C-alpha positions as a Markdown table, in Angstrom:
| # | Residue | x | y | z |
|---|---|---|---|---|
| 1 | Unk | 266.1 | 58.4 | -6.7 |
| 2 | Unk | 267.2 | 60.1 | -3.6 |
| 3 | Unk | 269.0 | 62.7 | -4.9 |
| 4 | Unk | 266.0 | 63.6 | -6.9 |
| 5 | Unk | 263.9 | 63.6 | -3.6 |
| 6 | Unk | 266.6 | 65.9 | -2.3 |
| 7 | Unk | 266.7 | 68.8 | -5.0 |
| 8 | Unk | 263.1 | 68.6 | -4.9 |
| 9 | Unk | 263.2 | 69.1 | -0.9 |
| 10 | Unk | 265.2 | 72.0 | -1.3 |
| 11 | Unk | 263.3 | 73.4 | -4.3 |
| 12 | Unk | 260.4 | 73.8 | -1.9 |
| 13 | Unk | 262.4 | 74.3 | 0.8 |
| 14 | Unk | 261.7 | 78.5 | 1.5 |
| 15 | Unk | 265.3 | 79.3 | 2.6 |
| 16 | Unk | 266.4 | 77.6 | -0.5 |
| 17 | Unk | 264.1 | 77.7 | -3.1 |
| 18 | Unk | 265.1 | 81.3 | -4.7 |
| 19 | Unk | 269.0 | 80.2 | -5.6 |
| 20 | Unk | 269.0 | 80.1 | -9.0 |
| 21 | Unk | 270.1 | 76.3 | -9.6 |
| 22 | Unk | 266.6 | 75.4 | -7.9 |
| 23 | Unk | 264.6 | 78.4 | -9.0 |
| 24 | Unk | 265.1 | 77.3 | -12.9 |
| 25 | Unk | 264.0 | 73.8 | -12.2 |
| 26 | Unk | 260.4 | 75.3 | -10.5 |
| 27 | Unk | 260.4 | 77.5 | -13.3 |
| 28 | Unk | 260.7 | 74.8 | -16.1 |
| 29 | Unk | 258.2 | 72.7 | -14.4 |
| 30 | Unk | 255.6 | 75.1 | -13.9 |
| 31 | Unk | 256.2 | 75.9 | -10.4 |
| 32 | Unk | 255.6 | 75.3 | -6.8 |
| 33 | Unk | 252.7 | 73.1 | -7.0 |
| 34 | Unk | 254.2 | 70.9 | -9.8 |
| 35 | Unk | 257.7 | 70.4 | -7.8 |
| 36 | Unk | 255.6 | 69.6 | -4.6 |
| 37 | Unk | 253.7 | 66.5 | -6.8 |
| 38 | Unk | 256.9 | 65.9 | -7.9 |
| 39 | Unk | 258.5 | 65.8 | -5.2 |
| 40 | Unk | 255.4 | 63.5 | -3.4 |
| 41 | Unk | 255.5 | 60.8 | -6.4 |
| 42 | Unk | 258.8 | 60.1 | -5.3 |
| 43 | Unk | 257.8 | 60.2 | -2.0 |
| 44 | Unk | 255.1 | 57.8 | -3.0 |
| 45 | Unk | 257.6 | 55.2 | -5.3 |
| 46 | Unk | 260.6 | 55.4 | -2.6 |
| 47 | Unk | 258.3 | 54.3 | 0.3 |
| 48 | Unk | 256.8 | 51.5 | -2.3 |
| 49 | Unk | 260.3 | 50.3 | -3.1 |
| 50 | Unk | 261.3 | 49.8 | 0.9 |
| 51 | Unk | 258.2 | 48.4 | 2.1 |
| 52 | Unk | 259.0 | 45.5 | -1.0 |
| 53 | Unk | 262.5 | 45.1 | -0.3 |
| 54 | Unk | 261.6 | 45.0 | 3.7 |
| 55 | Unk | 259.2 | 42.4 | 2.9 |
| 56 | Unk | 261.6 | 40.3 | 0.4 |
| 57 | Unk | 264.7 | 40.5 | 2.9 |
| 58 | Unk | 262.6 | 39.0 | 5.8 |
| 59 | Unk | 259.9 | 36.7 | 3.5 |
| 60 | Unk | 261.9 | 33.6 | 4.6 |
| 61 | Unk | 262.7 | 34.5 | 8.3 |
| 62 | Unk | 264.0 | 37.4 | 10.2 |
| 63 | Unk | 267.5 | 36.2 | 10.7 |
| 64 | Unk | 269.7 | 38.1 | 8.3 |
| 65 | Unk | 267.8 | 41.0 | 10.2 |
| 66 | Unk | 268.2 | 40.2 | 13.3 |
| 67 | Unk | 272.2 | 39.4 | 12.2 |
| 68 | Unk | 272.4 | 43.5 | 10.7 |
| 69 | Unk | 270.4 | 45.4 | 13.1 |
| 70 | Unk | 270.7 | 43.9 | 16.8 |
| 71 | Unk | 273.6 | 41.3 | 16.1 |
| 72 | Unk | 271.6 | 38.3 | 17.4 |
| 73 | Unk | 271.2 | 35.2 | 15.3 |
């Protein structure tokens, strides 16, 4: 999940990417280009995931929101 995200990030990352525990990875993937999709898939599935759990926290009111974020019931 987000650690996945992370090593990705820092795989593409310039300053990063030529260490050689993220260099291998881009090498056994096929490179740049394949890390970047990679790296926007999860992108893609992690912003899925919130915007359903957002939506399944709040479905039957905003309270227990309300409660967490600005302590207001």
């Amino acid at each position: 999940g987000i650690f996945a995200m992370a090593y990705t990030g820092f795989a593409l990352w310039q300053t990063t990417a030529n260490l050689p525990i993220f260099l291998w990875f881009t090498n056994l993937v096929g490179g740049l280009m394949k890390v970047r999709i990679i790296h926007y898939c999860g992108l893609f599935w992690f912003l899925c995931f919130m915007l359903i759990h957002i939506y399944l926290a709040n479905i039957e009111g905003f309270a227990p929101t309300m409660i967490m974020f600005f302590r207001k019931e």
